[in-house]
Amino acid sequence: MAAEVLTAGGASVDLFDAMPSVGRKFLLAGKGGLNLTHGEPFERFVERYGARRADIEPLLAAFGPSRLREWVHELGISTFVGSSGRVFPTDLKAAPLLRAWLHRLRSSGVRFHMRHRWLGWAADEGMQQRLRFMTSRGELLVTAEALVLALGGASWARLGSDGAWVEPLAARGVSIAPLQPSNCGFHVGRPAADGSLTLGWSEHFRSRFAGAPLKNVALSLDREAESKQSGEFVVTENGVEGSLVYALSGRARERIVREGRATLLLDLLPGHSAEQVSSEVARPRGSRSLGTHLKSRLGLSGVKAALLYEVLPRSVIDDPARLAASIKALPLTLSQPRPIDEAISTAGGVRFEALRPGLMLDAVPGVFCAGEMLDWEAPTGGYLLSACFASGVAAALGARHFLQGSRPIARADGSVSPTLAGRNAS
Ligand SMILES: Cc1cc2nc3c(=O)[nH]c(=O)nc-3n(C[C@H](O)[C@H](O)[C@H](O)COP(=O)(O)OP(=O)(O)OC[C@H]3O[C@@H](n4cnc5c(N)ncnc54)[C@H](O)[C@@H]3O)c2cc1C
C-alpha cells in the first residue's frame, strides 16, 4: 500500500521482500475468507484498537473501512457485508485481489526484488539510507532516500514475518515493545486445592474432546463483566482457541503476566437466565442420571456437559444451586498463551512514542514504519488488515512529505520549492 501511494506521488519505488513472493500471510488470511474490514459505524470500529485508539484513529480517518472497500472495488473485486458485519471479497478469496493489485503496482512502475532479506543499515550511512540486503548472490548494498518498513509481526515465521527486524531497529535506538502473541490460543491449567496448576486437560477429556467446538456460548474475563462476548471456540489438545478466545486474548495475556494465570468465565447457556437454569437443574430427576437430566431439561450434552465434569469438583456437581451457577459461569483457568508463531497476530512492536507524524522513526529520520510491526493490537473482524492498509497509506504520505522537504530545488526567481524529483524510495 505504501508502494502504491508513493508511486502515485511520483516516487521511484523498489519493493524488497525476504520471501520468493509477496503477500504470503495475506494469502493465508484468504483461507478464512479474507475478512478485509468491518461494516460497523466508525465510532464503534475505532474502539477495537483499545489503548492505541488515539494512534490508529487518525490513520483510519484518512483511509478507513469505506475507503478500503472502494479501493478493493477499484481493483475489480466486489465485496459483501456478512451477517456479523464483517466485510469479505464476494469470492472469499485473497489470490484474485492480490493478483490484480500486483499487476497494477508493476504497471505503475514498482520494481519487485524477491529473496532480498533486509539486514539493517551499513555502518557508513549518511544522509541517505545505505541498506544491507542478503540475497542468493550474497550481500547487497542499496542506497535510498527514504525507507518504508512493513516487516510484519512475529507469527507464522515460515511466511516471512519473523520479527528479526527488532535487532537492527533497537540498535538504532528505536523503542520497541516486546513482541507477544495476540489473537492466540491458550494452555489451560486445572487448579489444585493448594492453588497450584496441573497443566492441560485430563487424559479422559482430551482424548474425547480435543478438536470439539463449543458453539453458542459466552466468555468473559473474571471480574470484568463488561468483557462478556458471545460466539464459539474450540477445545484443543491442551487448551482452547478460536474467535471467542481470541477476542479476550489481549486482556487474558496481560492478566497472566500480572497474576500468573487468567480465569475465563464460560456461560454454557447465554440464552437462558440464571433463574431459568437454576429452576431446570432443581427439578426432580427421579432415577434419571444427572447427564440425562441436563440434556433433557437444558440441552446440555457432549463437550459442554463433559466440561462441567472436567472442571467442577464432585461437591459442586452434586449441589443443584452451585451446579446451576456454574453452568452460567464455569471457570476456565488459562496458564499461558500458545507460542507467538501460532498466533493470528502480534502485539508489541515499534512504539508510537518512537514515531513522528507520518510514522517516521524519531531516531532514524527518513525511515517510516507500517503494519503489524507497530505497537497496536486488535481483535479479528477485519481490524488487523484495516489498520495495516491505513498505516501503509500514512507511512507513504509521511515519506512523500519527507522526500519533498529533503529535495529543495531553486526556482528561476531564486525561491525554493520542494519536489519529488530524484528520489528513490524503497
Ligand atoms: C491464519 C491467519 C489469518 C488471518 N486472517 C485475517 C483476516 O481475515 N483479516 C484480517 O484483518 N487479518 C487477518 N490476519 C492478520 C493479517 O494477515 C496481518 O495482520 C497482516 O498480513 C499484516 O500485514 P503486514 O504487511 O504488516 O505484515 P505481513 O503480512 O506479515 O508482511 C510482512 C512482509 O515482510 C517481509 N519481511 C519480514 N522481515 C523481512 C526482512 N528482514 N527483509 C525483507 N522482508 C521481510 C515478509 O516476508 C512479509 O512478506 C490473519 C493472520 C493469520 C496468521
Short mmCIF file of C-alpha atoms and ligand atoms in Angstrom, two decimals:
data_model
loop_
_atom_site.label_atom_id
_atom_site.label_comp_id
_atom_site.label_asym_id
_atom_site.label_seq_id
_atom_site.Cartn_x
_atom_site.Cartn_y
_atom_site.Cartn_z
CA MET A 1 0.00 0.00 0.00
CA ALA A 2 2.90 2.30 0.78
CA ALA A 3 4.46 1.46 -2.60
CA GLU A 4 1.20 2.35 -4.33
CA VAL A 5 0.80 5.73 -2.63
CA LEU A 6 4.47 6.62 -3.16
CA THR A 7 4.37 5.70 -6.85
CA ALA A 8 1.17 7.70 -7.30
CA GLY A 9 3.03 10.66 -5.82
CA GLY A 10 5.77 10.35 -8.43
CA ALA A 11 8.39 8.47 -6.41
CA SER A 12 10.54 5.73 -7.88
CA VAL A 13 9.86 2.69 -5.72
CA ASP A 14 11.75 -0.54 -5.16
CA LEU A 15 9.99 -3.17 -3.07
CA PHE A 16 12.07 -5.83 -1.33
CA ASP A 17 10.81 -8.99 0.38
CA ALA A 18 12.73 -11.81 2.01
CA MET A 19 10.36 -14.41 0.56
CA PRO A 20 10.23 -15.73 -3.01
CA SER A 21 6.86 -13.94 -3.44
CA VAL A 22 4.96 -11.17 -1.62
CA GLY A 23 1.76 -11.33 0.40
CA ARG A 24 2.03 -14.84 1.78
CA LYS A 25 0.25 -14.04 5.03
CA PHE A 26 -2.34 -12.08 3.08
CA LEU A 27 -2.97 -15.25 1.05
CA LEU A 28 -3.20 -17.29 4.26
CA ALA A 29 -5.82 -14.84 5.55
CA GLY A 30 -7.70 -15.72 2.36
CA LYS A 31 -8.14 -19.27 3.65
CA GLY A 32 -10.55 -17.86 6.22
CA GLY A 33 -12.35 -15.85 3.52
CA LEU A 34 -10.17 -12.70 3.82
CA ASN A 35 -12.04 -10.56 6.30
CA LEU A 36 -10.97 -7.18 4.93
CA THR A 37 -12.70 -4.85 7.31
CA HIS A 38 -15.93 -4.36 9.25
CA GLY A 39 -19.14 -2.55 8.37
CA GLU A 40 -19.97 -1.19 11.83
CA PRO A 41 -20.10 2.60 12.47
CA PHE A 42 -16.69 4.30 12.54
CA GLU A 43 -17.07 5.31 16.19
CA ARG A 44 -17.50 1.65 17.20
CA PHE A 45 -14.82 0.48 14.76
CA VAL A 46 -12.05 2.61 16.27
CA GLU A 47 -12.89 1.39 19.80
CA ARG A 48 -11.47 -2.00 18.75
CA TYR A 49 -7.94 -0.64 18.98
CA GLY A 50 -8.28 -0.23 22.74
CA ALA A 51 -5.41 1.65 24.35
CA ARG A 52 -3.99 2.51 20.90
CA ARG A 53 -7.20 4.03 19.57
CA ALA A 54 -5.75 7.55 19.70
CA ASP A 55 -2.83 6.46 17.49
CA ILE A 56 -4.81 4.38 14.98
CA GLU A 57 -7.92 6.57 14.63
CA PRO A 58 -6.20 9.37 12.63
CA LEU A 59 -4.82 6.75 10.22
CA LEU A 60 -8.28 5.26 9.73
CA ALA A 61 -9.83 8.70 9.40
CA ALA A 62 -7.64 9.14 6.30
CA PHE A 63 -8.03 5.61 4.91
CA GLY A 64 -10.82 3.83 6.75
CA PRO A 65 -13.16 0.89 6.18
CA SER A 66 -15.28 2.59 3.47
CA ARG A 67 -12.27 3.84 1.54
CA LEU A 68 -10.70 0.38 1.80
CA ARG A 69 -13.79 -1.20 0.26
CA GLU A 70 -13.74 1.36 -2.58
CA TRP A 71 -10.08 0.59 -3.16
CA VAL A 72 -10.86 -3.14 -3.41
CA HIS A 73 -13.71 -2.37 -5.84
CA GLU A 74 -11.34 -0.26 -7.96
CA LEU A 75 -9.23 -3.39 -8.33
CA GLY A 76 -12.24 -5.13 -9.86
CA ILE A 77 -13.11 -7.20 -6.78
CA SER A 78 -16.61 -6.94 -5.32
CA THR A 79 -17.22 -7.20 -1.57
CA PHE A 80 -20.12 -8.04 0.71
CA VAL A 81 -21.00 -7.44 4.36
CA GLY A 82 -21.69 -10.70 6.20
CA SER A 83 -24.39 -11.12 8.83
CA SER A 84 -21.82 -10.35 11.54
CA GLY A 85 -20.91 -7.04 9.85
CA ARG A 86 -17.59 -8.40 8.62
CA VAL A 87 -16.60 -7.42 5.08
CA PHE A 88 -15.22 -10.00 2.63
CA PRO A 89 -14.46 -10.21 -1.09
CA THR A 90 -17.52 -11.79 -2.72
CA ASP A 91 -15.49 -14.83 -3.79
CA LEU A 92 -13.96 -15.12 -0.28
CA LYS A 93 -10.52 -15.36 -1.85
CA ALA A 94 -7.32 -13.35 -1.43
CA ALA A 95 -5.49 -14.52 -4.57
CA PRO A 96 -7.54 -12.64 -7.22
CA LEU A 97 -7.25 -9.40 -5.21
CA LEU A 98 -3.51 -9.83 -4.70
CA ARG A 99 -3.02 -10.68 -8.39
CA ALA A 100 -4.91 -7.59 -9.58
CA TRP A 101 -3.07 -5.41 -7.08
CA LEU A 102 0.40 -6.69 -8.03
CA HIS A 103 -0.42 -6.21 -11.71
CA ARG A 104 -1.38 -2.60 -11.03
CA LEU A 105 1.74 -1.98 -8.93
CA ARG A 106 4.03 -3.42 -11.61
CA SER A 107 2.28 -1.42 -14.33
CA SER A 108 2.75 1.76 -12.33
CA GLY A 109 6.49 1.12 -12.16
CA VAL A 110 7.11 -0.51 -8.76
CA ARG A 111 10.15 -2.79 -9.07
CA PHE A 112 9.90 -6.02 -7.07
CA HIS A 113 13.01 -7.65 -5.59
CA MET A 114 12.20 -11.02 -4.06
CA ARG A 115 14.51 -13.08 -1.85
CA HIS A 116 16.07 -9.88 -0.53
CA ARG A 117 16.24 -10.02 3.25
CA TRP A 118 16.79 -6.62 4.85
CA LEU A 119 19.54 -6.91 7.46
CA GLY A 120 19.79 -3.30 8.61
CA TRP A 121 21.98 -0.38 7.69
CA ALA A 122 25.58 -0.32 6.51
CA ALA A 123 27.85 1.25 9.08
CA ASP A 124 28.66 4.24 6.88
CA GLU A 125 25.16 5.58 6.32
CA GLY A 126 24.97 9.35 5.93
CA MET A 127 22.04 11.46 4.82
CA GLN A 128 20.81 8.63 2.62
CA GLN A 129 19.76 5.17 3.69
CA ARG A 130 22.51 2.62 2.95
CA LEU A 131 20.61 -0.61 3.26
CA ARG A 132 22.00 -4.12 3.60
CA PHE A 133 20.15 -7.00 1.95
CA MET A 134 21.01 -10.68 1.98
CA THR A 135 20.32 -12.20 -1.43
CA SER A 136 21.06 -15.55 -3.06
CA ARG A 137 24.15 -13.90 -4.55
CA GLY A 138 25.43 -12.64 -1.22
CA GLU A 139 25.06 -9.31 0.50
CA LEU A 140 23.90 -6.27 -1.47
CA LEU A 141 24.02 -2.59 -0.55
CA VAL A 142 21.19 -0.37 -1.73
CA THR A 143 21.00 3.39 -1.37
CA ALA A 144 17.63 5.06 -0.90
CA GLU A 145 16.39 8.50 0.07
CA ALA A 146 13.56 7.12 2.17
CA LEU A 147 12.69 3.70 3.54
CA VAL A 148 9.28 2.33 4.46
CA LEU A 149 9.47 -0.78 6.63
CA ALA A 150 6.41 -3.05 6.68
CA LEU A 151 8.00 -6.20 8.03
CA GLY A 152 5.05 -7.66 9.91
CA GLY A 153 4.92 -9.20 13.38
CA ALA A 154 6.42 -12.48 14.52
CA SER A 155 3.78 -15.10 13.88
CA TRP A 156 3.81 -17.72 11.14
CA ALA A 157 7.54 -17.08 10.58
CA ARG A 158 7.58 -19.53 7.68
CA LEU A 159 5.51 -17.00 5.70
CA GLY A 160 8.21 -14.33 6.15
CA SER A 161 7.42 -12.33 9.30
CA ASP A 162 9.98 -13.48 11.83
CA GLY A 163 10.45 -10.32 13.90
CA ALA A 164 14.20 -10.29 13.15
CA TRP A 165 13.87 -6.55 12.41
CA VAL A 166 13.77 -5.85 16.15
CA GLU A 167 17.54 -6.09 16.47
CA PRO A 168 18.64 -3.55 13.80
CA LEU A 169 15.96 -1.08 14.89
CA ALA A 170 16.74 -1.44 18.59
CA ALA A 171 20.44 -0.93 17.77
CA ARG A 172 19.48 2.45 16.27
CA GLY A 173 17.75 3.45 19.50
CA VAL A 174 14.16 2.76 18.39
CA SER A 175 11.87 1.97 21.33
CA ILE A 176 10.15 -1.38 20.75
CA ALA A 177 7.57 -3.06 22.99
CA PRO A 178 8.28 -6.82 23.28
CA LEU A 179 6.54 -8.85 20.57
CA GLN A 180 3.80 -11.03 22.04
CA PRO A 181 1.07 -13.33 20.72
CA SER A 182 -2.30 -11.71 20.07
CA ASN A 183 -5.49 -13.38 18.86
CA CYS A 184 -3.97 -16.61 20.10
CA GLY A 185 -4.90 -19.83 21.81
CA PHE A 186 -4.04 -20.64 25.44
CA HIS A 187 -2.98 -23.58 27.56
CA VAL A 188 -5.43 -24.41 30.33
CA GLY A 189 -4.47 -25.32 33.86
CA ARG A 190 -6.52 -27.22 36.41
CA PRO A 191 -6.22 -25.59 39.85
CA ALA A 192 -5.48 -27.98 42.73
CA ALA A 193 -6.66 -27.42 46.31
CA ASP A 194 -3.26 -25.95 47.24
CA GLY A 195 -3.57 -23.34 44.44
CA SER A 196 -1.06 -25.00 42.10
CA LEU A 197 -1.98 -25.67 38.46
CA THR A 198 -1.91 -29.02 36.68
CA LEU A 199 -1.33 -28.14 33.03
CA GLY A 200 -3.63 -29.33 30.26
CA TRP A 201 -6.86 -31.28 30.24
CA SER A 202 -7.29 -34.67 31.89
CA GLU A 203 -6.41 -37.53 29.55
CA HIS A 204 -10.05 -38.65 29.64
CA PHE A 205 -11.34 -35.25 28.44
CA ARG A 206 -8.51 -34.59 25.97
CA SER A 207 -8.81 -37.92 24.20
CA ARG A 208 -12.56 -37.48 23.70
CA PHE A 209 -12.96 -33.76 23.08
CA ALA A 210 -9.76 -32.23 21.59
CA GLY A 211 -10.99 -30.50 18.44
CA ALA A 212 -14.60 -30.20 19.64
CA PRO A 213 -16.26 -26.80 19.08
CA LEU A 214 -18.32 -25.07 21.76
CA LYS A 215 -20.97 -23.12 19.87
CA ASN A 216 -23.45 -20.53 21.16
CA VAL A 217 -21.57 -19.85 24.36
CA ALA A 218 -20.29 -16.65 26.01
CA LEU A 219 -16.98 -15.88 27.66
CA SER A 220 -15.78 -13.12 29.94
CA LEU A 221 -12.63 -12.46 31.85
CA ASP A 222 -13.50 -12.91 35.52
CA ARG A 223 -14.35 -9.73 37.44
CA GLU A 224 -14.77 -7.97 34.07
CA ALA A 225 -18.44 -8.48 33.29
CA GLU A 226 -18.20 -5.87 30.51
CA SER A 227 -15.80 -8.14 28.63
CA LYS A 228 -18.55 -10.77 28.09
CA GLN A 229 -18.93 -11.78 24.45
CA SER A 230 -20.89 -14.49 22.67
CA GLY A 231 -19.62 -16.79 19.95
CA GLU A 232 -17.71 -20.02 19.73
CA PHE A 233 -14.35 -21.55 20.45
CA VAL A 234 -12.62 -24.91 20.21
CA VAL A 235 -11.13 -27.30 22.76
CA THR A 236 -7.53 -28.13 21.74
CA GLU A 237 -5.12 -30.84 22.88
CA ASN A 238 -4.01 -28.74 25.83
CA GLY A 239 -6.29 -25.73 25.97
CA VAL A 240 -8.61 -23.50 23.98
CA GLU A 241 -8.52 -21.46 20.78
CA GLY A 242 -10.92 -19.82 18.33
CA SER A 243 -12.57 -16.47 17.73
CA LEU A 244 -14.20 -16.08 21.14
CA VAL A 245 -10.91 -16.81 22.93
CA TYR A 246 -9.01 -14.52 20.54
CA ALA A 247 -11.39 -11.68 21.39
CA LEU A 248 -10.25 -11.84 25.02
CA SER A 249 -6.65 -12.81 24.30
CA GLY A 250 -5.02 -9.40 24.86
CA ARG A 251 -6.57 -8.93 28.29
CA ALA A 252 -6.04 -12.57 29.25
CA ARG A 253 -2.38 -12.37 28.23
CA GLU A 254 -1.86 -9.25 30.34
CA ARG A 255 -3.63 -10.85 33.30
CA ILE A 256 -1.32 -13.89 33.06
CA VAL A 257 1.73 -11.61 33.06
CA ARG A 258 0.44 -9.81 36.17
CA GLU A 259 -1.06 -12.69 38.12
CA GLY A 260 0.41 -15.89 36.67
CA ARG A 261 -2.96 -17.06 35.37
CA ALA A 262 -6.23 -15.75 33.95
CA THR A 263 -9.67 -17.15 34.61
CA LEU A 264 -12.34 -17.07 31.91
CA LEU A 265 -15.95 -17.49 32.93
CA LEU A 266 -17.83 -19.62 30.43
CA ASP A 267 -21.57 -19.22 30.10
CA LEU A 268 -22.73 -22.50 28.56
CA LEU A 269 -26.28 -21.22 28.09
CA PRO A 270 -26.19 -17.50 27.26
CA GLY A 271 -29.79 -17.65 26.01
CA HIS A 272 -31.05 -18.75 29.46
CA SER A 273 -31.29 -16.56 32.53
CA ALA A 274 -29.63 -17.74 35.75
CA GLU A 275 -33.12 -18.26 37.24
CA GLN A 276 -34.22 -20.45 34.30
CA VAL A 277 -31.11 -22.61 34.59
CA SER A 278 -31.49 -22.84 38.34
CA SER A 279 -35.12 -23.93 38.22
CA GLU A 280 -34.46 -26.50 35.47
CA VAL A 281 -31.48 -28.04 37.30
CA ALA A 282 -33.50 -28.16 40.55
CA ARG A 283 -36.41 -30.10 39.04
CA PRO A 284 -36.73 -33.62 40.44
CA ARG A 285 -35.00 -36.12 38.16
CA GLY A 286 -36.20 -39.38 39.72
CA SER A 287 -34.00 -42.27 38.69
CA ARG A 288 -32.51 -40.46 35.68
CA SER A 289 -28.79 -39.74 35.66
CA LEU A 290 -27.62 -36.13 36.03
CA GLY A 291 -26.28 -36.27 32.45
CA THR A 292 -29.69 -37.29 31.08
CA HIS A 293 -31.36 -34.65 33.25
CA LEU A 294 -29.11 -31.83 31.97
CA LYS A 295 -29.59 -32.98 28.41
CA SER A 296 -33.37 -33.22 28.54
CA ARG A 297 -34.00 -30.06 30.63
CA LEU A 298 -31.30 -27.75 29.20
CA GLY A 299 -29.93 -29.41 26.08
CA LEU A 300 -26.50 -29.73 27.67
CA SER A 301 -24.60 -32.70 26.23
CA GLY A 302 -21.35 -33.63 24.50
CA VAL A 303 -18.40 -31.35 25.14
CA LYS A 304 -20.50 -28.83 27.09
CA ALA A 305 -21.65 -31.38 29.65
CA ALA A 306 -18.22 -33.04 29.74
CA LEU A 307 -16.59 -29.70 30.52
CA LEU A 308 -18.71 -29.42 33.67
CA TYR A 309 -17.40 -32.76 34.89
CA GLU A 310 -13.85 -31.84 33.83
CA VAL A 311 -13.75 -28.54 35.69
CA LEU A 312 -16.07 -28.84 38.69
CA PRO A 313 -15.36 -30.80 41.88
CA ARG A 314 -17.85 -33.51 42.76
CA SER A 315 -19.22 -31.41 45.64
CA VAL A 316 -20.37 -28.72 43.17
CA ILE A 317 -21.78 -31.23 40.65
CA ASP A 318 -23.88 -32.72 43.45
CA ASP A 319 -25.23 -29.35 44.61
CA PRO A 320 -28.04 -28.18 42.23
CA ALA A 321 -27.71 -24.50 43.16
CA ARG A 322 -23.93 -24.38 42.70
CA LEU A 323 -24.13 -26.52 39.55
CA ALA A 324 -26.68 -24.11 38.04
CA ALA A 325 -24.47 -21.13 38.89
CA SER A 326 -21.50 -22.90 37.29
CA ILE A 327 -23.41 -23.57 34.07
CA LYS A 328 -23.72 -19.77 33.74
CA ALA A 329 -20.13 -19.06 34.86
CA LEU A 330 -17.83 -22.05 34.54
CA PRO A 331 -14.26 -21.05 35.46
CA LEU A 332 -11.62 -21.96 32.87
CA THR A 333 -8.10 -21.23 34.06
CA LEU A 334 -5.59 -20.17 31.40
CA SER A 335 -1.94 -20.75 32.30
CA GLN A 336 -0.13 -19.31 29.27
CA PRO A 337 -0.66 -18.23 25.66
CA ARG A 338 0.30 -20.61 22.87
CA PRO A 339 3.62 -19.71 21.15
CA ILE A 340 3.70 -16.48 19.13
CA ASP A 341 4.43 -18.37 15.91
CA GLU A 342 0.92 -19.86 16.04
CA ALA A 343 -0.85 -16.57 16.74
CA ILE A 344 -3.07 -14.77 14.24
CA SER A 345 -1.29 -11.50 15.01
CA THR A 346 1.42 -9.88 17.11
CA ALA A 347 1.11 -7.35 19.90
CA GLY A 348 4.04 -5.09 20.71
CA GLY A 349 6.39 -3.60 18.14
CA VAL A 350 7.65 -0.11 17.32
CA ARG A 351 6.13 2.19 19.94
CA PHE A 352 4.09 5.15 18.62
CA GLU A 353 6.06 7.27 21.04
CA ALA A 354 9.13 6.47 18.88
CA LEU A 355 7.40 7.91 15.80
CA ARG A 356 6.94 11.41 14.47
CA PRO A 357 3.83 12.37 12.50
CA GLY A 358 3.80 10.47 9.21
CA LEU A 359 5.01 7.34 11.07
CA MET A 360 8.67 8.36 10.71
CA LEU A 361 11.14 6.98 13.25
CA ASP A 362 12.30 9.76 15.52
CA ALA A 363 15.67 8.02 15.92
CA VAL A 364 16.21 7.44 12.17
CA PRO A 365 14.83 10.26 10.01
CA GLY A 366 13.75 9.08 6.57
CA VAL A 367 12.60 5.68 7.86
CA PHE A 368 8.87 5.01 8.18
CA CYS A 369 7.04 2.02 9.69
CA ALA A 370 3.67 0.49 8.86
CA GLY A 371 1.50 -2.53 9.57
CA GLU A 372 1.72 -5.16 12.24
CA MET A 373 5.27 -4.19 13.24
CA LEU A 374 3.78 -1.16 15.01
CA ASP A 375 2.73 -1.48 18.66
CA TRP A 376 -1.03 -1.98 18.45
CA GLU A 377 -3.39 -4.91 18.60
CA ALA A 378 -7.00 -5.51 17.71
CA PRO A 379 -9.38 -8.45 17.63
CA THR A 380 -10.17 -10.41 14.47
CA GLY A 381 -13.02 -8.99 12.41
CA GLY A 382 -11.07 -7.15 9.70
CA TYR A 383 -9.48 -4.72 12.15
CA LEU A 384 -5.98 -6.08 11.54
CA LEU A 385 -5.82 -5.64 7.78
CA SER A 386 -7.70 -2.33 8.05
CA ALA A 387 -5.03 -0.80 10.29
CA CYS A 388 -2.24 -2.32 8.15
CA PHE A 389 -3.63 -0.71 4.99
CA ALA A 390 -4.26 2.61 6.76
CA SER A 391 -0.79 2.74 8.27
CA GLY A 392 0.73 1.86 4.87
CA VAL A 393 -1.00 4.89 3.39
CA ALA A 394 0.08 7.11 6.30
CA ALA A 395 3.72 5.96 6.15
CA ALA A 396 3.82 6.63 2.39
CA LEU A 397 2.35 10.11 2.83
CA GLY A 398 4.93 10.72 5.55
CA ALA A 399 7.69 9.55 3.21
CA ARG A 400 6.33 11.76 0.40
CA HIS A 401 6.37 14.74 2.69
CA PHE A 402 9.90 13.89 3.78
CA LEU A 403 11.13 13.49 0.19
CA GLN A 404 9.59 16.79 -0.82
CA GLY A 405 11.26 18.50 2.09
CA SER A 406 14.61 16.83 1.56
CA ARG A 407 14.98 17.80 -2.09
CA PRO A 408 14.53 21.55 -2.29
CA ILE A 409 15.31 22.94 -5.72
CA ALA A 410 15.97 26.53 -6.62
CA ARG A 411 13.43 28.17 -8.92
CA ALA A 412 14.50 30.66 -11.53
CA ASP A 413 13.30 33.51 -9.29
CA GLY A 414 15.61 32.27 -6.54
CA SER A 415 12.82 30.88 -4.30
CA VAL A 416 12.96 27.28 -3.19
CA SER A 417 10.30 24.65 -3.80
CA PRO A 418 10.12 21.01 -2.78
CA THR A 419 9.97 18.36 -5.50
CA LEU A 420 9.80 14.63 -5.78
CA ALA A 421 12.48 14.52 -8.47
CA GLY A 422 15.49 12.33 -7.92
CA ARG A 423 14.01 10.26 -5.13
CA ASN A 424 14.43 6.51 -4.84
CA ALA A 425 12.18 5.32 -2.08
CA SER A 426 12.33 1.73 -1.03
C1 LIG B 1 -4.13 -17.51 9.78
C2 LIG B 1 -4.29 -16.01 9.70
C3 LIG B 1 -5.49 -15.48 9.23
C4 LIG B 1 -5.67 -14.08 9.20
N1 LIG B 1 -6.86 -13.60 8.72
C5 LIG B 1 -7.07 -12.25 8.75
C6 LIG B 1 -8.30 -11.69 8.28
O1 LIG B 1 -9.17 -12.41 7.76
N2 LIG B 1 -8.49 -10.35 8.40
C7 LIG B 1 -7.52 -9.51 8.93
O2 LIG B 1 -7.76 -8.31 9.04
N3 LIG B 1 -6.32 -10.00 9.31
C8 LIG B 1 -6.08 -11.35 9.23
N4 LIG B 1 -4.86 -11.84 9.63
C9 LIG B 1 -3.81 -10.89 10.04
C10 LIG B 1 -3.18 -10.23 8.80
O3 LIG B 1 -2.89 -11.18 7.81
C11 LIG B 1 -1.90 -9.49 9.22
O4 LIG B 1 -2.21 -8.60 10.28
C12 LIG B 1 -1.31 -8.70 8.06
O5 LIG B 1 -0.98 -9.56 6.99
C13 LIG B 1 -0.07 -7.93 8.49
O6 LIG B 1 0.39 -7.22 7.39
P1 LIG B 1 1.86 -6.63 7.36
O7 LIG B 1 2.07 -6.13 5.98
O8 LIG B 1 2.07 -5.72 8.48
O9 LIG B 1 2.80 -7.89 7.61
P2 LIG B 1 2.93 -9.25 6.77
O10 LIG B 1 1.69 -9.57 6.02
O11 LIG B 1 3.40 -10.25 7.77
O12 LIG B 1 4.06 -8.94 5.71
C14 LIG B 1 5.37 -8.64 6.11
C15 LIG B 1 6.30 -8.92 4.95
O13 LIG B 1 7.61 -8.52 5.32
C16 LIG B 1 8.51 -9.49 4.87
N5 LIG B 1 9.72 -9.40 5.73
C17 LIG B 1 9.80 -9.59 7.07
N6 LIG B 1 11.05 -9.39 7.51
C18 LIG B 1 11.77 -9.06 6.40
C19 LIG B 1 13.14 -8.70 6.19
N7 LIG B 1 14.01 -8.64 7.21
N8 LIG B 1 13.54 -8.40 4.94
C20 LIG B 1 12.67 -8.44 3.90
N9 LIG B 1 11.38 -8.76 4.04
C21 LIG B 1 10.93 -9.07 5.28
C22 LIG B 1 7.79 -10.80 4.97
O14 LIG B 1 8.35 -11.76 4.10
C23 LIG B 1 6.37 -10.40 4.59
O15 LIG B 1 6.14 -10.56 3.21
C24 LIG B 1 -4.63 -13.21 9.64
C25 LIG B 1 -3.42 -13.76 10.07
C26 LIG B 1 -3.25 -15.13 10.12
C27 LIG B 1 -1.94 -15.69 10.61
#
